[in-house]
XYZ file of N, CA and C in Angstrom:
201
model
N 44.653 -139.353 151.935
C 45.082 -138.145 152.611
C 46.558 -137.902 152.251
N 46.878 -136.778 152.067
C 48.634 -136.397 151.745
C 49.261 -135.615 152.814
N 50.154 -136.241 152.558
C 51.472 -135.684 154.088
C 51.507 -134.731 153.854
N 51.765 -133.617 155.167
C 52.004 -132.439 155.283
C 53.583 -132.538 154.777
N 54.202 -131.020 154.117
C 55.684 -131.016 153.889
C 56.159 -130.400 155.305
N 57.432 -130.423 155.396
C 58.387 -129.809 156.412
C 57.610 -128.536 156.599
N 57.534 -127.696 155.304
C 57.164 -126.524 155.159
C 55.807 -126.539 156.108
N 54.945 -127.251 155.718
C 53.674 -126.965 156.294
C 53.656 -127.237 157.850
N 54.515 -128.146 158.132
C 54.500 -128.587 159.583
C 55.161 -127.130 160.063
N 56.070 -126.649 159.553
C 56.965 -125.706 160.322
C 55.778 -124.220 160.735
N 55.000 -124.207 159.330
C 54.374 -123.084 159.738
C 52.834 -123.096 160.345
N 52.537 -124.403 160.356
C 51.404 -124.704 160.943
C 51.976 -124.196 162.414
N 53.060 -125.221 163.148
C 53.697 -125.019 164.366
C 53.753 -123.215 164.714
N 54.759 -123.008 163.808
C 54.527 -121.095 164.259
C 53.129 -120.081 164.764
N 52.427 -120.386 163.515
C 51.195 -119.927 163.381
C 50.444 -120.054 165.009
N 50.776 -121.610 165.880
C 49.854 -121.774 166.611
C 50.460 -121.483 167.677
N 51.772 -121.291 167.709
C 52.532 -120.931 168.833
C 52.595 -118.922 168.819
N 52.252 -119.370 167.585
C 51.941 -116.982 167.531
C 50.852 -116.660 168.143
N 49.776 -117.367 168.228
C 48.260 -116.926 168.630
C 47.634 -116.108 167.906
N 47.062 -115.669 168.418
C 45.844 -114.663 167.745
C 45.599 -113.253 169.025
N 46.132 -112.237 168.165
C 46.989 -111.627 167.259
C 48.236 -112.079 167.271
N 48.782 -112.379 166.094
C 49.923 -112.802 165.816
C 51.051 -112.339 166.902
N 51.965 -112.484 167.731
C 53.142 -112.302 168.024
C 54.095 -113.193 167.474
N 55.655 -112.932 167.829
C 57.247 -113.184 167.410
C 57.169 -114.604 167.914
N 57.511 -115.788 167.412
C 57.742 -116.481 167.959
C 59.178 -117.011 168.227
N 59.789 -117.038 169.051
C 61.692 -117.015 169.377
C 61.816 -118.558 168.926
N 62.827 -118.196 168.139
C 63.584 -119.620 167.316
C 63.830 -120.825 168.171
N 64.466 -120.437 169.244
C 64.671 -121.694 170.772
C 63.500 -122.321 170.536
N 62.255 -121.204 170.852
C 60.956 -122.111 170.911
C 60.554 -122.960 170.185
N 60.548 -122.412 169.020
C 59.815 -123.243 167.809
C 61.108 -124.160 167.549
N 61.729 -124.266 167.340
C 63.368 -125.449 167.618
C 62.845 -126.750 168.456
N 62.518 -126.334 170.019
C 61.896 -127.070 171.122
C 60.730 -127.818 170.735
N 59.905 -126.847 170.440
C 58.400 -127.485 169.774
C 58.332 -128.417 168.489
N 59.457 -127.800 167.355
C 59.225 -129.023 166.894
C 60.152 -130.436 166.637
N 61.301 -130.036 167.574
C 62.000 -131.641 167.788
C 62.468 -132.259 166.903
N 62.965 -131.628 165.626
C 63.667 -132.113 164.380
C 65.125 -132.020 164.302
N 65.630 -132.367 163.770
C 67.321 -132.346 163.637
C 67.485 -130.713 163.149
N 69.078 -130.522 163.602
C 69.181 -128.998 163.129
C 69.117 -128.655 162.072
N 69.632 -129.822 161.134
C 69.763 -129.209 159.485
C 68.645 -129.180 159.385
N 67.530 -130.308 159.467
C 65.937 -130.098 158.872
C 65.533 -129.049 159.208
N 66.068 -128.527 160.778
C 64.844 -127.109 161.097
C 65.454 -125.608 160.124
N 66.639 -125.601 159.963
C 67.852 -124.406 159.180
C 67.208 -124.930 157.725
N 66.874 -125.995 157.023
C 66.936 -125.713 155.445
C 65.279 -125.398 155.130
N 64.289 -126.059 156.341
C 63.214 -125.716 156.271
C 62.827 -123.830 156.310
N 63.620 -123.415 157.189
C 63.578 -122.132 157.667
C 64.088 -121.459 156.530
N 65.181 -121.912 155.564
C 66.042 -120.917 154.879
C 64.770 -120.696 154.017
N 64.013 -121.908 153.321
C 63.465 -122.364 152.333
C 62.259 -121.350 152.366
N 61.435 -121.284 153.844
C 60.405 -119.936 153.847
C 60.964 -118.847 153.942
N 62.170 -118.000 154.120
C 62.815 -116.725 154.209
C 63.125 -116.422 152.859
N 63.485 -117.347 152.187
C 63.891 -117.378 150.767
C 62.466 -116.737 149.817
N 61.566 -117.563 150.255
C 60.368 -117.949 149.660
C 59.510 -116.465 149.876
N 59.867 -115.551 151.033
C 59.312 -114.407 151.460
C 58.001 -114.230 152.151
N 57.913 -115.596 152.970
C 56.681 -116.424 153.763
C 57.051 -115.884 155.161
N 58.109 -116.409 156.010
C 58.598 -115.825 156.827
C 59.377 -114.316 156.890
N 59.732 -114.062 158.196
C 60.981 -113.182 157.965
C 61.577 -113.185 159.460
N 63.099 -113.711 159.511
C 63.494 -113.361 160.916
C 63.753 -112.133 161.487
N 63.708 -111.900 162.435
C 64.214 -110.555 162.944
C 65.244 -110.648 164.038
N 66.245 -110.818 164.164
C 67.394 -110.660 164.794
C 67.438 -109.549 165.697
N 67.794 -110.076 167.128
C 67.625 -109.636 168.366
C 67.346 -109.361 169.640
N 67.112 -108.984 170.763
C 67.055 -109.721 172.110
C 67.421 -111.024 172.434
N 66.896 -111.586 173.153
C 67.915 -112.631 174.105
C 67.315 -114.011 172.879
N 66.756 -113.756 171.589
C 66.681 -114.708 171.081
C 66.017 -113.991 169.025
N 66.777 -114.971 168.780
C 66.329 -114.604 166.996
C 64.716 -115.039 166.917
N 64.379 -114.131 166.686
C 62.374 -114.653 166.889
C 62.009 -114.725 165.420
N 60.271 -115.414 165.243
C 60.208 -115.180 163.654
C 58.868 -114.892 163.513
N 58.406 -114.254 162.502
C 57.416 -113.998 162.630
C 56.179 -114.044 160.653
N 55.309 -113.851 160.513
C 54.807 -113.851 158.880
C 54.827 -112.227 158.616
């Protein structure tokens, strides 16, 4: 069996914290949920925004993210 990457953990986590139909999931949250150091959760994050997988959206009482 092969390890999931950062990547996959990060968006597995989103995905299930978005539900079905997808909603925003706020950065605090997914931060909380997945319990990693800050740099790991910021280079993981840059790495799907970069990649054009994610996209943040900046605003209200929290930076949310969404596919």
């Amino acid at each position: 069996m092969t390890r999931r990457t950062t990547e996959q953990i990060f968006l597995d986590q989103l995905t299930y914290m978005a539900g079905d139909p997808p909603e925003k999931v706020s950065s605090k949250a997914l931060k909380a949920a997945l319990a990693w150091p800050e740099d790991r959760y910021d280079k993981t994050r840059r790495l799907l925004i970069n990649a054009g997988v994610i996209k943040g959206v900046v605003g209200g009482p929290a930076d949310r993210w969404s596919f």
